[in-house]
PDB file of N, CA and C in Angstrom:
ATOM      1  N   ALA A1181     -26.956 -10.645  -8.517  1.00 91.00           N
ATOM      2  CA  ALA A1181     -28.470 -10.253  -8.716  1.00 91.00           C
ATOM      3  C   ALA A1181     -28.759  -9.668 -10.361  1.00 91.00           C
ATOM      4  N   THR A1182     -27.505  -9.308 -10.848  1.00 95.00           N
ATOM      5  CA  THR A1182     -27.622  -8.593 -12.294  1.00 95.00           C
ATOM      6  C   THR A1182     -27.082  -9.635 -13.274  1.00 95.00           C
ATOM      7  N   HIS A1183     -26.611 -10.826 -12.757  1.00 94.00           N
ATOM      8  CA  HIS A1183     -25.937 -11.628 -13.918  1.00 94.00           C
ATOM      9  C   HIS A1183     -26.562 -12.725 -14.370  1.00 94.00           C
ATOM     10  N   PHE A1184     -28.103 -12.933 -14.172  1.00 95.00           N
ATOM     11  CA  PHE A1184     -28.798 -13.995 -14.666  1.00 95.00           C
ATOM     12  C   PHE A1184     -28.806 -13.865 -16.236  1.00 95.00           C
ATOM     13  N   THR A1185     -28.954 -14.982 -16.509  1.00 95.00           N
ATOM     14  CA  THR A1185     -29.144 -15.193 -18.281  1.00 95.00           C
ATOM     15  C   THR A1185     -30.686 -15.519 -18.560  1.00 95.00           C
ATOM     16  N   SER A1186     -31.375 -15.880 -17.867  1.00 94.00           N
ATOM     17  CA  SER A1186     -32.915 -16.363 -18.397  1.00 94.00           C
ATOM     18  C   SER A1186     -33.889 -16.331 -17.059  1.00 94.00           C
ATOM     19  N   ALA A1187     -35.134 -16.391 -17.335  1.00 93.00           N
ATOM     20  CA  ALA A1187     -36.194 -16.392 -16.500  1.00 93.00           C
ATOM     21  C   ALA A1187     -35.792 -17.568 -15.310  1.00 93.00           C
ATOM     22  N   GLN A1188     -35.343 -18.704 -15.813  1.00 96.00           N
ATOM     23  CA  GLN A1188     -35.050 -19.754 -14.906  1.00 96.00           C
ATOM     24  C   GLN A1188     -33.693 -19.611 -14.014  1.00 96.00           C
ATOM     25  N   ASP A1189     -32.986 -18.744 -14.178  1.00 96.00           N
ATOM     26  CA  ASP A1189     -31.786 -18.236 -13.163  1.00 96.00           C
ATOM     27  C   ASP A1189     -31.820 -16.903 -12.689  1.00 96.00           C
ATOM     28  N   ARG A1190     -33.013 -16.282 -12.933  1.00 96.00           N
ATOM     29  CA  ARG A1190     -33.243 -14.724 -12.369  1.00 96.00           C
ATOM     30  C   ARG A1190     -33.839 -14.999 -10.881  1.00 96.00           C
ATOM     31  N   PRO A1191     -33.229 -14.310  -9.847  1.00 96.00           N
ATOM     32  CA  PRO A1191     -33.659 -14.248  -8.508  1.00 96.00           C
ATOM     33  C   PRO A1191     -34.940 -13.606  -8.336  1.00 96.00           C
ATOM     34  N   ASP A1192     -35.842 -14.270  -7.512  1.00 97.00           N
ATOM     35  CA  ASP A1192     -37.055 -13.393  -7.352  1.00 97.00           C
ATOM     36  C   ASP A1192     -36.926 -11.947  -6.568  1.00 97.00           C
ATOM     37  N   PHE A1193     -36.126 -11.899  -5.928  1.00 98.00           N
ATOM     38  CA  PHE A1193     -35.764 -10.585  -4.906  1.00 98.00           C
ATOM     39  C   PHE A1193     -34.129 -10.717  -4.743  1.00 98.00           C
ATOM     40  N   ALA A1194     -33.574  -9.484  -4.246  1.00 98.00           N
ATOM     41  CA  ALA A1194     -32.377  -9.528  -3.908  1.00 98.00           C
ATOM     42  C   ALA A1194     -32.250  -8.907  -2.488  1.00 98.00           C
ATOM     43  N   ILE A1195     -31.225  -9.185  -1.681  1.00 97.00           N
ATOM     44  CA  ILE A1195     -31.017  -8.551  -0.227  1.00 97.00           C
ATOM     45  C   ILE A1195     -29.600  -8.206  -0.341  1.00 97.00           C
ATOM     46  N   LEU A1196     -29.256  -6.919  -0.423  1.00 96.00           N
ATOM     47  CA  LEU A1196     -27.972  -6.425  -0.408  1.00 96.00           C
ATOM     48  C   LEU A1196     -27.472  -6.080   0.777  1.00 96.00           C
ATOM     49  N   ILE A1197     -26.599  -6.379   1.747  1.00 94.00           N
ATOM     50  CA  ILE A1197     -26.166  -5.747   2.835  1.00 94.00           C
ATOM     51  C   ILE A1197     -24.780  -5.136   2.729  1.00 94.00           C
ATOM     52  N   TYR A1198     -24.699  -3.999   2.913  1.00 93.00           N
ATOM     53  CA  TYR A1198     -23.275  -3.399   2.363  1.00 93.00           C
ATOM     54  C   TYR A1198     -22.508  -3.932   1.246  1.00 93.00           C
ATOM     55  N   PRO A1199     -23.301  -3.993   0.132  1.00 93.00           N
ATOM     56  CA  PRO A1199     -22.701  -4.481  -1.035  1.00 93.00           C
ATOM     57  C   PRO A1199     -21.707  -3.853  -1.780  1.00 93.00           C
ATOM     58  N   VAL A1200     -20.552  -4.557  -2.376  1.00 91.00           N
ATOM     59  CA  VAL A1200     -19.684  -3.861  -3.269  1.00 91.00           C
ATOM     60  C   VAL A1200     -20.563  -4.045  -4.878  1.00 91.00           C
ATOM     61  N   ILE A1201     -20.906  -3.005  -5.188  1.00 91.00           N
ATOM     62  CA  ILE A1201     -21.886  -2.953  -6.616  1.00 91.00           C
ATOM     63  C   ILE A1201     -21.141  -2.609  -7.649  1.00 91.00           C
ATOM     64  N   THR A1202     -19.946  -1.483  -7.645  1.00 89.00           N
ATOM     65  CA  THR A1202     -19.233  -1.103  -8.559  1.00 89.00           C
ATOM     66  C   THR A1202     -17.965  -1.492  -8.574  1.00 89.00           C
ATOM     67  N   MET A1203     -17.290  -1.623  -9.737  1.00 86.00           N
ATOM     68  CA  MET A1203     -15.803  -1.793  -9.858  1.00 86.00           C
ATOM     69  C   MET A1203     -15.217  -0.412 -10.459  1.00 86.00           C
ATOM     70  N   ASP A1204     -15.840   0.619 -10.544  1.00 83.00           N
ATOM     71  CA  ASP A1204     -15.393   1.987 -10.723  1.00 83.00           C
ATOM     72  C   ASP A1204     -14.352   2.291  -9.700  1.00 83.00           C
ATOM     73  N   GLU A1205     -13.466   2.761 -10.014  1.00 79.00           N
ATOM     74  CA  GLU A1205     -12.271   3.136  -9.102  1.00 79.00           C
ATOM     75  C   GLU A1205     -12.793   4.325  -8.087  1.00 79.00           C
ATOM     76  N   THR A1206     -13.624   5.011  -8.342  1.00 81.00           N
ATOM     77  CA  THR A1206     -14.054   6.166  -7.534  1.00 81.00           C
ATOM     78  C   THR A1206     -14.472   5.777  -6.195  1.00 81.00           C
ATOM     79  N   PHE A1207     -15.338   4.665  -6.178  1.00 80.00           N
ATOM     80  CA  PHE A1207     -16.101   4.222  -5.055  1.00 80.00           C
ATOM     81  C   PHE A1207     -16.147   2.657  -4.815  1.00 80.00           C
ATOM     82  N   THR A1208     -15.355   2.055  -5.300  1.00 82.00           N
ATOM     83  CA  THR A1208     -15.506   0.566  -5.096  1.00 82.00           C
ATOM     84  C   THR A1208     -14.596   0.303  -3.882  1.00 82.00           C
ATOM     85  N   HIS A1209     -14.762  -1.087  -3.432  1.00 80.00           N
ATOM     86  CA  HIS A1209     -13.818  -1.826  -2.409  1.00 80.00           C
ATOM     87  C   HIS A1209     -12.809  -2.194  -2.930  1.00 80.00           C
ATOM     88  N   ARG A1210     -11.470  -1.750  -3.198  1.00 82.00           N
ATOM     89  CA  ARG A1210     -10.454  -2.092  -3.751  1.00 82.00           C
ATOM     90  C   ARG A1210     -10.203  -3.581  -3.600  1.00 82.00           C
ATOM     91  N   GLY A1211     -10.169  -4.164  -2.392  1.00 80.00           N
ATOM     92  CA  GLY A1211      -9.737  -5.586  -2.245  1.00 80.00           C
ATOM     93  C   GLY A1211     -10.745  -6.390  -2.925  1.00 80.00           C
ATOM     94  N   SER A1212     -12.096  -6.195  -2.801  1.00 83.00           N
ATOM     95  CA  SER A1212     -13.021  -6.884  -3.584  1.00 83.00           C
ATOM     96  C   SER A1212     -12.923  -6.927  -5.165  1.00 83.00           C
ATOM     97  N   ARG A1213     -12.549  -5.633  -5.489  1.00 84.00           N
ATOM     98  CA  ARG A1213     -12.435  -5.622  -6.922  1.00 84.00           C
ATOM     99  C   ARG A1213     -11.286  -6.559  -7.427  1.00 84.00           C
ATOM    100  N   GLU A1214     -10.142  -6.555  -6.649  1.00 84.00           N
ATOM    101  CA  GLU A1214      -9.190  -7.298  -7.077  1.00 84.00           C
ATOM    102  C   GLU A1214      -9.237  -8.787  -7.054  1.00 84.00           C
ATOM    103  N   SER A1215      -9.955  -9.068  -6.249  1.00 82.00           N
ATOM    104  CA  SER A1215     -10.448 -10.458  -5.763  1.00 82.00           C
ATOM    105  C   SER A1215     -11.373 -10.962  -7.018  1.00 82.00           C
ATOM    106  N   LEU A1216     -12.295 -10.276  -7.499  1.00 83.00           N
ATOM    107  CA  LEU A1216     -13.184 -10.367  -8.633  1.00 83.00           C
ATOM    108  C   LEU A1216     -12.734 -10.556  -9.885  1.00 83.00           C
ATOM    109  N   ILE A1217     -11.880  -9.275 -10.110  1.00 83.00           N
ATOM    110  CA  ILE A1217     -11.570  -9.130 -11.581  1.00 83.00           C
ATOM    111  C   ILE A1217      -9.859  -9.261 -11.885  1.00 83.00           C
ATOM    112  N   GLY A1218      -9.305  -9.229 -10.724  1.00 84.00           N
ATOM    113  CA  GLY A1218      -7.783  -9.385 -10.647  1.00 84.00           C
ATOM    114  C   GLY A1218      -7.100  -7.981 -10.648  1.00 84.00           C
ATOM    115  N   PRO A1219      -5.793  -8.086 -10.348  1.00 83.00           N
ATOM    116  CA  PRO A1219      -4.968  -6.977 -10.307  1.00 83.00           C
ATOM    117  C   PRO A1219      -4.798  -6.170 -11.412  1.00 83.00           C
ATOM    118  N   ALA A1220      -4.942  -7.057 -12.478  1.00 79.00           N
ATOM    119  CA  ALA A1220      -4.581  -6.686 -13.948  1.00 79.00           C
ATOM    120  C   ALA A1220      -5.694  -6.285 -14.767  1.00 79.00           C
ATOM    121  N   TYR A1221      -6.830  -5.819 -14.384  1.00 76.00           N
ATOM    122  CA  TYR A1221      -8.195  -5.789 -14.819  1.00 76.00           C
ATOM    123  C   TYR A1221      -8.023  -4.478 -16.032  1.00 76.00           C
ATOM    124  N   ASN A1222      -9.142  -4.794 -16.863  1.00 84.00           N
ATOM    125  CA  ASN A1222      -9.109  -3.813 -18.034  1.00 84.00           C
ATOM    126  C   ASN A1222     -10.571  -3.323 -17.948  1.00 84.00           C
ATOM    127  N   ALA A1223     -10.956  -2.389 -18.893  1.00 85.00           N
ATOM    128  CA  ALA A1223     -12.245  -1.702 -18.968  1.00 85.00           C
ATOM    129  C   ALA A1223     -13.364  -2.612 -19.088  1.00 85.00           C
ATOM    130  N   GLU A1224     -13.086  -3.610 -20.154  1.00 88.00           N
ATOM    131  CA  GLU A1224     -14.522  -4.493 -20.346  1.00 88.00           C
ATOM    132  C   GLU A1224     -14.742  -5.355 -18.906  1.00 88.00           C
ATOM    133  N   LEU A1225     -13.729  -5.856 -18.055  1.00 87.00           N
ATOM    134  CA  LEU A1225     -14.109  -6.232 -16.913  1.00 87.00           C
ATOM    135  C   LEU A1225     -14.976  -5.433 -15.725  1.00 87.00           C
ATOM    136  N   VAL A1226     -14.283  -4.085 -15.732  1.00 86.00           N
ATOM    137  CA  VAL A1226     -14.791  -3.014 -14.980  1.00 86.00           C
ATOM    138  C   VAL A1226     -16.385  -2.724 -15.329  1.00 86.00           C
ATOM    139  N   ALA A1227     -16.521  -2.730 -16.383  1.00 88.00           N
ATOM    140  CA  ALA A1227     -17.884  -2.630 -17.038  1.00 88.00           C
ATOM    141  C   ALA A1227     -18.859  -3.744 -16.786  1.00 88.00           C
ATOM    142  N   ARG A1228     -18.302  -5.027 -16.924  1.00 90.00           N
ATOM    143  CA  ARG A1228     -19.142  -5.960 -16.470  1.00 90.00           C
ATOM    144  C   ARG A1228     -19.265  -6.454 -15.228  1.00 90.00           C
ATOM    145  N   PHE A1229     -18.502  -6.051 -14.416  1.00 89.00           N
ATOM    146  CA  PHE A1229     -18.910  -6.246 -13.051  1.00 89.00           C
ATOM    147  C   PHE A1229     -19.248  -5.009 -12.022  1.00 89.00           C
ATOM    148  N   SER A1230     -19.594  -3.905 -13.001  1.00 92.00           N
ATOM    149  CA  SER A1230     -20.113  -2.864 -12.321  1.00 92.00           C
ATOM    150  C   SER A1230     -21.688  -3.040 -12.237  1.00 92.00           C
ATOM    151  N   ASN A1231     -22.225  -3.677 -11.297  1.00 93.00           N
ATOM    152  CA  ASN A1231     -23.715  -4.176 -11.268  1.00 93.00           C
ATOM    153  C   ASN A1231     -24.534  -2.958 -11.533  1.00 93.00           C
ATOM    154  N   GLU A1232     -24.281  -1.723 -11.107  1.00 95.00           N
ATOM    155  CA  GLU A1232     -25.247  -0.674 -11.395  1.00 95.00           C
ATOM    156  C   GLU A1232     -25.577  -0.167 -12.740  1.00 95.00           C
ATOM    157  N   LYS A1233     -24.661  -0.576 -13.852  1.00 94.00           N
ATOM    158  CA  LYS A1233     -24.663  -0.552 -15.054  1.00 94.00           C
ATOM    159  C   LYS A1233     -25.462  -1.660 -15.928  1.00 94.00           C
ATOM    160  N   ARG A1234     -25.718  -2.636 -15.160  1.00 95.00           N
ATOM    161  CA  ARG A1234     -26.561  -3.917 -15.693  1.00 95.00           C
ATOM    162  C   ARG A1234     -27.849  -3.921 -15.277  1.00 95.00           C
ATOM    163  N   ILE A1235     -28.492  -3.157 -14.580  1.00 97.00           N
ATOM    164  CA  ILE A1235     -29.921  -2.999 -14.284  1.00 97.00           C
ATOM    165  C   ILE A1235     -30.813  -2.712 -15.616  1.00 97.00           C
ATOM    166  N   THR A1236     -31.732  -3.658 -15.344  1.00 97.00           N
ATOM    167  CA  THR A1236     -32.669  -3.489 -16.706  1.00 97.00           C
ATOM    168  C   THR A1236     -34.195  -3.544 -16.045  1.00 97.00           C
ATOM    169  N   GLU A1237     -35.035  -3.527 -16.732  1.00 97.00           N
ATOM    170  CA  GLU A1237     -36.551  -3.767 -16.355  1.00 97.00           C
ATOM    171  C   GLU A1237     -36.596  -5.153 -15.714  1.00 97.00           C
ATOM    172  N   SER A1238     -35.980  -6.043 -16.034  1.00 96.00           N
ATOM    173  CA  SER A1238     -36.150  -7.432 -15.585  1.00 96.00           C
ATOM    174  C   SER A1238     -35.324  -7.674 -14.159  1.00 96.00           C
ATOM    175  N   THR A1239     -34.550  -6.792 -13.768  1.00 97.00           N
ATOM    176  CA  THR A1239     -33.857  -6.867 -12.556  1.00 97.00           C
ATOM    177  C   THR A1239     -34.881  -7.073 -11.483  1.00 97.00           C
ATOM    178  N   GLN A1240     -34.683  -7.967 -10.427  1.00 97.00           N
ATOM    179  CA  GLN A1240     -35.459  -8.175  -9.287  1.00 97.00           C
ATOM    180  C   GLN A1240     -35.735  -6.993  -8.214  1.00 97.00           C
ATOM    181  N   PRO A1241     -36.752  -7.225  -7.547  1.00 98.00           N
ATOM    182  CA  PRO A1241     -36.669  -6.098  -6.524  1.00 98.00           C
ATOM    183  C   PRO A1241     -35.699  -6.253  -5.620  1.00 98.00           C
ATOM    184  N   THR A1242     -35.274  -5.228  -5.231  1.00 98.00           N
ATOM    185  CA  THR A1242     -34.060  -5.300  -4.241  1.00 98.00           C
ATOM    186  C   THR A1242     -34.120  -4.603  -3.233  1.00 98.00           C
ATOM    187  N   PHE A1243     -33.546  -5.003  -1.853  1.00 98.00           N
ATOM    188  CA  PHE A1243     -33.450  -4.479  -0.504  1.00 98.00           C
ATOM    189  C   PHE A1243     -31.951  -4.084  -0.442  1.00 98.00           C
ATOM    190  N   ILE A1244     -31.561  -2.764   0.040  1.00 98.00           N
ATOM    191  CA  ILE A1244     -30.324  -2.622   0.129  1.00 98.00           C
ATOM    192  C   ILE A1244     -29.929  -1.780   1.705  1.00 98.00           C
ATOM    193  N   ALA A1245     -28.953  -2.250   2.438  1.00 97.00           N
ATOM    194  CA  ALA A1245     -28.796  -1.697   3.544  1.00 97.00           C
ATOM    195  C   ALA A1245     -27.248  -1.077   3.530  1.00 97.00           C
ATOM    196  N   PHE A1246     -27.045  -0.051   4.122  1.00 95.00           N
ATOM    197  CA  PHE A1246     -25.652   0.341   4.471  1.00 95.00           C
ATOM    198  C   PHE A1246     -25.651   1.152   5.785  1.00 95.00           C
ATOM    199  N   SER A1247     -24.333   1.265   6.337  1.00 94.00           N
ATOM    200  CA  SER A1247     -24.350   2.455   7.407  1.00 94.00           C
ATOM    201  C   SER A1247     -23.667   3.758   6.771  1.00 94.00           C
ATOM    202  N   ASP A1248     -24.032   4.950   6.991  1.00 95.00           N
ATOM    203  CA  ASP A1248     -23.486   6.077   6.671  1.00 95.00           C
ATOM    204  C   ASP A1248     -22.110   6.181   6.944  1.00 95.00           C
ATOM    205  N   ASP A1249     -21.532   5.384   8.149  1.00 94.00           N
ATOM    206  CA  ASP A1249     -20.254   5.610   8.573  1.00 94.00           C
ATOM    207  C   ASP A1249     -19.398   4.316   7.989  1.00 94.00           C
ATOM    208  N   ASP A1250     -19.844   3.586   7.246  1.00 91.00           N
ATOM    209  CA  ASP A1250     -18.990   2.599   6.619  1.00 91.00           C
ATOM    210  C   ASP A1250     -17.715   2.834   5.889  1.00 91.00           C
ATOM    211  N   ARG A1251     -16.571   2.657   6.623  1.00 90.00           N
ATOM    212  CA  ARG A1251     -15.265   3.191   5.842  1.00 90.00           C
ATOM    213  C   ARG A1251     -14.869   1.954   4.913  1.00 90.00           C
ATOM    214  N   THR A1252     -15.531   0.945   4.909  1.00 90.00           N
ATOM    215  CA  THR A1252     -15.016  -0.290   4.121  1.00 90.00           C
ATOM    216  C   THR A1252     -15.461   0.006   2.494  1.00 90.00           C
ATOM    217  N   VAL A1253     -16.901  -0.035   2.366  1.00 91.00           N
ATOM    218  CA  VAL A1253     -17.710   0.167   1.114  1.00 91.00           C
ATOM    219  C   VAL A1253     -18.535   1.158   1.178  1.00 91.00           C
ATOM    220  N   PRO A1254     -17.965   2.274   0.432  1.00 91.00           N
ATOM    221  CA  PRO A1254     -18.845   3.511   0.462  1.00 91.00           C
ATOM    222  C   PRO A1254     -20.278   3.104   0.121  1.00 91.00           C
ATOM    223  N   PRO A1255     -20.996   3.956   0.874  1.00 95.00           N
ATOM    224  CA  PRO A1255     -22.627   3.620   0.655  1.00 95.00           C
ATOM    225  C   PRO A1255     -23.085   4.330  -0.711  1.00 95.00           C
ATOM    226  N   LYS A1256     -22.319   4.999  -1.456  1.00 94.00           N
ATOM    227  CA  LYS A1256     -22.555   5.224  -2.800  1.00 94.00           C
ATOM    228  C   LYS A1256     -22.961   4.230  -3.591  1.00 94.00           C
ATOM    229  N   ASN A1257     -22.092   2.807  -3.426  1.00 94.00           N
ATOM    230  CA  ASN A1257     -22.439   1.644  -3.924  1.00 94.00           C
ATOM    231  C   ASN A1257     -24.073   1.471  -3.897  1.00 94.00           C
ATOM    232  N   GLY A1258     -24.626   1.457  -2.725  1.00 95.00           N
ATOM    233  CA  GLY A1258     -25.968   1.151  -2.864  1.00 95.00           C
ATOM    234  C   GLY A1258     -26.859   2.252  -3.516  1.00 95.00           C
ATOM    235  N   THR A1259     -26.483   3.635  -3.176  1.00 96.00           N
ATOM    236  CA  THR A1259     -27.299   4.627  -3.912  1.00 96.00           C
ATOM    237  C   THR A1259     -27.274   4.489  -5.542  1.00 96.00           C
ATOM    238  N   SER A1260     -26.224   4.208  -5.705  1.00 96.00           N
ATOM    239  CA  SER A1260     -26.175   4.184  -7.307  1.00 96.00           C
ATOM    240  C   SER A1260     -26.746   3.077  -7.897  1.00 96.00           C
ATOM    241  N   PHE A1261     -27.019   1.792  -7.040  1.00 97.00           N
ATOM    242  CA  PHE A1261     -27.927   0.803  -7.526  1.00 97.00           C
ATOM    243  C   PHE A1261     -29.373   1.134  -7.284  1.00 97.00           C
ATOM    244  N   TYR A1262     -29.621   1.574  -6.337  1.00 98.00           N
ATOM    245  CA  TYR A1262     -31.172   1.945  -5.974  1.00 98.00           C
ATOM    246  C   TYR A1262     -31.473   3.165  -7.006  1.00 98.00           C
ATOM    247  N   ASP A1263     -30.678   4.090  -7.392  1.00 97.00           N
ATOM    248  CA  ASP A1263     -31.118   5.133  -8.589  1.00 97.00           C
ATOM    249  C   ASP A1263     -31.261   4.174  -9.976  1.00 97.00           C
ATOM    250  N   GLY A1264     -30.444   3.162 -10.105  1.00 97.00           N
ATOM    251  CA  GLY A1264     -30.532   2.369 -11.317  1.00 97.00           C
ATOM    252  C   GLY A1264     -31.738   1.578 -11.361  1.00 97.00           C
ATOM    253  N   LEU A1265     -32.353   0.995 -10.193  1.00 98.00           N
ATOM    254  CA  LEU A1265     -33.614   0.378 -10.202  1.00 98.00           C
ATOM    255  C   LEU A1265     -34.639   1.331 -10.457  1.00 98.00           C
ATOM    256  N   LYS A1266     -34.695   2.621  -9.647  1.00 98.00           N
ATOM    257  CA  LYS A1266     -35.765   3.541  -9.994  1.00 98.00           C
ATOM    258  C   LYS A1266     -35.824   3.716 -11.393  1.00 98.00           C
ATOM    259  N   ALA A1267     -34.662   4.202 -12.081  1.00 98.00           N
ATOM    260  CA  ALA A1267     -34.488   4.508 -13.624  1.00 98.00           C
ATOM    261  C   ALA A1267     -35.273   3.421 -14.476  1.00 98.00           C
ATOM    262  N   HIS A1268     -35.121   2.162 -13.983  1.00 98.00           N
ATOM    263  CA  HIS A1268     -35.809   1.249 -14.729  1.00 98.00           C
ATOM    264  C   HIS A1268     -37.139   0.846 -14.342  1.00 98.00           C
ATOM    265  N   GLY A1269     -37.627   1.462 -13.406  1.00 98.00           N
ATOM    266  CA  GLY A1269     -39.150   0.860 -12.928  1.00 98.00           C
ATOM    267  C   GLY A1269     -39.156  -0.025 -12.072  1.00 98.00           C
ATOM    268  N   VAL A1270     -38.116  -0.588 -11.468  1.00 98.00           N
ATOM    269  CA  VAL A1270     -38.130  -1.730 -10.253  1.00 98.00           C
ATOM    270  C   VAL A1270     -38.207  -1.367  -8.882  1.00 98.00           C
ATOM    271  N   ALA A1271     -38.825  -2.032  -8.347  1.00 98.00           N
ATOM    272  CA  ALA A1271     -39.238  -1.758  -7.069  1.00 98.00           C
ATOM    273  C   ALA A1271     -37.887  -2.139  -6.091  1.00 98.00           C
ATOM    274  N   GLY A1272     -37.602  -1.054  -5.169  1.00 98.00           N
ATOM    275  CA  GLY A1272     -36.468  -1.102  -4.303  1.00 98.00           C
ATOM    276  C   GLY A1272     -36.647  -0.463  -3.147  1.00 98.00           C
ATOM    277  N   GLU A1273     -35.769  -0.978  -2.081  1.00 98.00           N
ATOM    278  CA  GLU A1273     -35.799  -0.143  -0.773  1.00 98.00           C
ATOM    279  C   GLU A1273     -34.433   0.084  -0.495  1.00 98.00           C
ATOM    280  N   LEU A1274     -34.048   1.305   0.193  1.00 98.00           N
ATOM    281  CA  LEU A1274     -32.871   1.598   0.306  1.00 98.00           C
ATOM    282  C   LEU A1274     -32.837   2.201   1.989  1.00 98.00           C
ATOM    283  N   HIS A1275     -31.761   1.644   2.888  1.00 97.00           N
ATOM    284  CA  HIS A1275     -31.847   2.023   4.051  1.00 97.00           C
ATOM    285  C   HIS A1275     -30.328   2.441   4.522  1.00 97.00           C
ATOM    286  N   ILE A1276     -29.911   3.645   4.951  1.00 97.00           N
ATOM    287  CA  ILE A1276     -28.788   3.889   5.229  1.00 97.00           C
ATOM    288  C   ILE A1276     -28.858   4.520   6.797  1.00 97.00           C
ATOM    289  N   TYR A1277     -28.251   3.689   7.539  1.00 95.00           N
ATOM    290  CA  TYR A1277     -28.401   3.934   8.924  1.00 95.00           C
ATOM    291  C   TYR A1277     -27.396   4.882   9.272  1.00 95.00           C
ATOM    292  N   PRO A1278     -27.520   5.604  10.154  1.00 94.00           N
ATOM    293  CA  PRO A1278     -26.181   6.759  10.780  1.00 94.00           C
ATOM    294  C   PRO A1278     -25.047   6.065  11.219  1.00 94.00           C
ATOM    295  N   THR A1279     -25.321   4.855  11.819  1.00 91.00           N
ATOM    296  CA  THR A1279     -23.932   4.531  12.388  1.00 91.00           C
ATOM    297  C   THR A1279     -24.075   2.990  12.269  1.00 91.00           C
ATOM    298  N   GLY A1280     -22.893   2.165  12.395  1.00 89.00           N
ATOM    299  CA  GLY A1280     -22.759   0.944  12.329  1.00 89.00           C
ATOM    300  C   GLY A1280     -21.503   0.378  11.719  1.00 89.00           C
ATOM    301  N   GLY A1281     -20.830   1.240  10.863  1.00 89.00           N
ATOM    302  CA  GLY A1281     -19.630   0.565  10.312  1.00 89.00           C
ATOM    303  C   GLY A1281     -20.218  -0.378   9.195  1.00 89.00           C
ATOM    304  N   HIS A1282     -18.977  -1.282   8.983  1.00 89.00           N
ATOM    305  CA  HIS A1282     -19.281  -2.262   8.216  1.00 89.00           C
ATOM    306  C   HIS A1282     -19.205  -3.569   8.960  1.00 89.00           C
ATOM    307  N   GLY A1283     -20.153  -4.476   8.427  1.00 83.00           N
ATOM    308  CA  GLY A1283     -20.028  -5.809   9.167  1.00 83.00           C
ATOM    309  C   GLY A1283     -20.867  -5.891  10.165  1.00 83.00           C
ATOM    310  N   TRP A1284     -21.657  -4.965  10.534  1.00 79.00           N
ATOM    311  CA  TRP A1284     -22.560  -5.014  11.760  1.00 79.00           C
ATOM    312  C   TRP A1284     -23.459  -6.135  11.824  1.00 79.00           C
ATOM    313  N   GLY A1285     -23.908  -6.708  10.800  1.00 64.00           N
ATOM    314  CA  GLY A1285     -24.850  -8.063  10.763  1.00 64.00           C
ATOM    315  C   GLY A1285     -24.044  -8.973  11.270  1.00 64.00           C
ATOM    316  N   TRP A1286     -22.810  -9.088  11.508  1.00 65.00           N
ATOM    317  CA  TRP A1286     -21.909 -10.332  11.540  1.00 65.00           C
ATOM    318  C   TRP A1286     -20.936 -10.318  13.102  1.00 65.00           C
ATOM    319  N   ARG A1287     -21.171  -9.075  13.517  1.00 59.00           N
ATOM    320  CA  ARG A1287     -20.393  -9.087  14.709  1.00 59.00           C
ATOM    321  C   ARG A1287     -20.590  -9.941  16.005  1.00 59.00           C
ATOM    322  N   GLU A1288     -19.874 -10.664  16.627  1.00 63.00           N
ATOM    323  CA  GLU A1288     -20.271 -11.410  17.616  1.00 63.00           C
ATOM    324  C   GLU A1288     -20.354 -10.514  18.922  1.00 63.00           C
ATOM    325  N   ASN A1289     -19.534  -9.311  18.944  1.00 60.00           N
ATOM    326  CA  ASN A1289     -19.553  -8.655  20.109  1.00 60.00           C
ATOM    327  C   ASN A1289     -20.293  -7.392  20.132  1.00 60.00           C
ATOM    328  N   PHE A1290     -21.210  -7.493  18.904  1.00 54.00           N
ATOM    329  CA  PHE A1290     -22.029  -6.302  18.977  1.00 54.00           C
ATOM    330  C   PHE A1290     -23.003  -6.235  20.012  1.00 54.00           C
ATOM    331  N   ALA A1291     -23.401  -5.123  20.911  1.00 53.00           N
ATOM    332  CA  ALA A1291     -24.319  -5.302  21.670  1.00 53.00           C
ATOM    333  C   ALA A1291     -25.312  -4.165  21.370  1.00 53.00           C
ATOM    334  N   TYR A1292     -26.564  -4.426  21.731  1.00 47.00           N
ATOM    335  CA  TYR A1292     -27.686  -3.580  21.068  1.00 47.00           C
ATOM    336  C   TYR A1292     -27.824  -2.637  22.415  1.00 47.00           C
ATOM    337  N   ARG A1293     -28.110  -1.332  22.140  1.00 47.00           N
ATOM    338  CA  ARG A1293     -28.279  -0.402  23.203  1.00 47.00           C
ATOM    339  C   ARG A1293     -29.813   0.352  22.823  1.00 47.00           C
ATOM    340  N   ASP A1294     -30.111   0.518  24.178  1.00 40.00           N
ATOM    341  CA  ASP A1294     -31.601   1.253  24.001  1.00 40.00           C
ATOM    342  C   ASP A1294     -31.494   2.782  23.857  1.00 40.00           C
TER     343      ASP A1294
END
């Protein structure tokens, strides 16, 4: 969502569900960071793939969702991206649900409760 190079490859919108936004050690998902930039990463790669730092006025409107009890990807990933959208005047919507953990959109055994 933040790595487009021109109007031709810019998404019209983004939907981010419990996304790994940052490569910053303090609140990244370590496994994703290693998969994306490798175990021998450097500061340049961390900055390049810390998407909350790449937001501009051209970033597309974005919907972000997390669960507050997500122990895999900290919701701070979403709040930092949302803050960046607002700082650049970009439309954004952030939902942090109280429960659900990580992966609630894909669980085959998830049962809805009234």
